GROMACS .gro file of C-alpha atoms in nm:
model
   97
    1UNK     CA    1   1.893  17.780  10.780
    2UNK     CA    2   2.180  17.567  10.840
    3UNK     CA    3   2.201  17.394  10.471
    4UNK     CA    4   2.256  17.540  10.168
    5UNK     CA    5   1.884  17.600  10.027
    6UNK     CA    6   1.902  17.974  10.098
    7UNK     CA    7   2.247  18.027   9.932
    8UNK     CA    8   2.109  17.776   9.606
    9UNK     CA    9   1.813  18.054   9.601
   10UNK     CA   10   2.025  18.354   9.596
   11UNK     CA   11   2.267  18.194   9.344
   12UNK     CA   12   1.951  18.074   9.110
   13UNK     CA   13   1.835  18.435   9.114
   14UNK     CA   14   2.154  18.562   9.035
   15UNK     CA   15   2.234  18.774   9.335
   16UNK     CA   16   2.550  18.810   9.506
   17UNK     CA   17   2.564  18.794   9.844
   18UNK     CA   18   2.642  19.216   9.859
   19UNK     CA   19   2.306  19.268   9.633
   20UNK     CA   20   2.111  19.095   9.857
   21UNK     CA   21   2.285  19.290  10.187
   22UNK     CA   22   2.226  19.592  10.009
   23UNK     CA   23   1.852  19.541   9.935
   24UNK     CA   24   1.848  19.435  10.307
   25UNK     CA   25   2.031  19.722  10.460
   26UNK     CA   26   2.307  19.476  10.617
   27UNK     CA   27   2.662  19.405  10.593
   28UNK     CA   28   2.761  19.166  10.343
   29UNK     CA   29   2.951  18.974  10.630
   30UNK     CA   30   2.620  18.940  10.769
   31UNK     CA   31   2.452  18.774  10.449
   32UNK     CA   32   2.716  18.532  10.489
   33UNK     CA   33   2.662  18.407  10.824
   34UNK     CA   34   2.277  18.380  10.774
   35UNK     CA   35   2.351  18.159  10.522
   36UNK     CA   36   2.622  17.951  10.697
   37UNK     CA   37   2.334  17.940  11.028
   38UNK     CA   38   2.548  18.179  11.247
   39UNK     CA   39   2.339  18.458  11.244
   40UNK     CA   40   1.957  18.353  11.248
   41UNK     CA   41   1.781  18.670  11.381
   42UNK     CA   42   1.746  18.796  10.999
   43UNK     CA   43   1.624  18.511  10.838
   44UNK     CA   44   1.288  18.541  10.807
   45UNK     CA   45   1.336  18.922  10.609
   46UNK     CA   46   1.648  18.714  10.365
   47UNK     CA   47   1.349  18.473  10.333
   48UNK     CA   48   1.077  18.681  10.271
   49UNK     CA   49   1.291  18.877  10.003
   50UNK     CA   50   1.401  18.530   9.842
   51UNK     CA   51   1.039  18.516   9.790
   52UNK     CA   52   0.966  18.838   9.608
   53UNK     CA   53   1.241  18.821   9.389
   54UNK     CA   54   1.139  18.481   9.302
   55UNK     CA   55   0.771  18.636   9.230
   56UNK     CA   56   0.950  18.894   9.018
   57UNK     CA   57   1.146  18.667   8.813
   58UNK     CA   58   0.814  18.443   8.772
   59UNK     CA   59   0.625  18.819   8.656
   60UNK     CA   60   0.912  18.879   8.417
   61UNK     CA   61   0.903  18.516   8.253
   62UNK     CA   62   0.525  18.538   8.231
   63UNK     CA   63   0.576  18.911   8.046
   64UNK     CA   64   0.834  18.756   7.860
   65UNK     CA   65   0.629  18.468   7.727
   66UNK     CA   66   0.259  18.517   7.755
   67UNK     CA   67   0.122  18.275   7.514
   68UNK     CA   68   0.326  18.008   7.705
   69UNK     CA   69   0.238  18.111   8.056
   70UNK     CA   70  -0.128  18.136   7.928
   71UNK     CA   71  -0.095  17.782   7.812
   72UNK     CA   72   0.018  17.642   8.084
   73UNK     CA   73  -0.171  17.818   8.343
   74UNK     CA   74  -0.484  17.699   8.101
   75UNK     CA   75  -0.328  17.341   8.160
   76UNK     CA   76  -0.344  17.390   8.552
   77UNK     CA   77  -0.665  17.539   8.523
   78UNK     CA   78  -0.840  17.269   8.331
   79UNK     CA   79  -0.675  16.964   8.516
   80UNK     CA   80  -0.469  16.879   8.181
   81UNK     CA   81  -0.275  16.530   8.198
   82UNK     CA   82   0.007  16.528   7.987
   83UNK     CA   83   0.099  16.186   8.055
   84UNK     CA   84  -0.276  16.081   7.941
   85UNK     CA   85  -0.210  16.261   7.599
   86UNK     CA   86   0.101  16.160   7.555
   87UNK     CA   87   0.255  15.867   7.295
   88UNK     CA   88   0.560  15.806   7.581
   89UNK     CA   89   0.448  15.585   7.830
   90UNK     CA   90   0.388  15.743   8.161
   91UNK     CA   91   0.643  15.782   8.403
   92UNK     CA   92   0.575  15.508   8.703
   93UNK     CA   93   0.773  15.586   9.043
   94UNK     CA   94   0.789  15.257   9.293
   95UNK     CA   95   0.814  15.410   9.656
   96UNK     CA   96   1.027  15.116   9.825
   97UNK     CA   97   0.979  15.071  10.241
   0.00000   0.00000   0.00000
């Protein structure tokens, strides 16, 4: 946890570094150093609760906007192709060696 994912997380969810301490029960300083890779014996809890408040911001988008979520998890569910349906020409990616 020596790069900067964890901290981009946090930051996307909106937390401070304190808000996630407190819903940890650690020090603030501590948050810190996880993310900076001094202190590693945490990481998998700050990693685990990246996750769930990640889940919980996905539950409150879906509450938020059910007719979209249901559209789109209809889209996943059937296999739906944008790109097949679509007037734009699909997007072509060349993978170079």
């Amino acid at each position: 946890m020596t790069d900067s994912s964890t901290r981009n997380r946090r930051v996307k969810l909106g937390f401070t570094q304190g808000e996630i301490a407190d819903k940890l029960g650690l020090s603030q300083a501590t948050v810190s150093n996880m993310e900076s890779g001094v202190v590693t014996y945490y990481v998998r809890s700050y990693e685990r609760l990246l996750s769930e408040l990640e889940q919980d911001r996905l539950r409150e988008l879906i509450r938020a906007y059910p007719a979209a979520a249901g559209a789109f998890l209809g889209e996943l569910a059937t296999g739906y192709n944008a790109a097949a349906h679509s007037r734009a020409p699909a997007l072509r990616v060349a993978v170079l060696p």
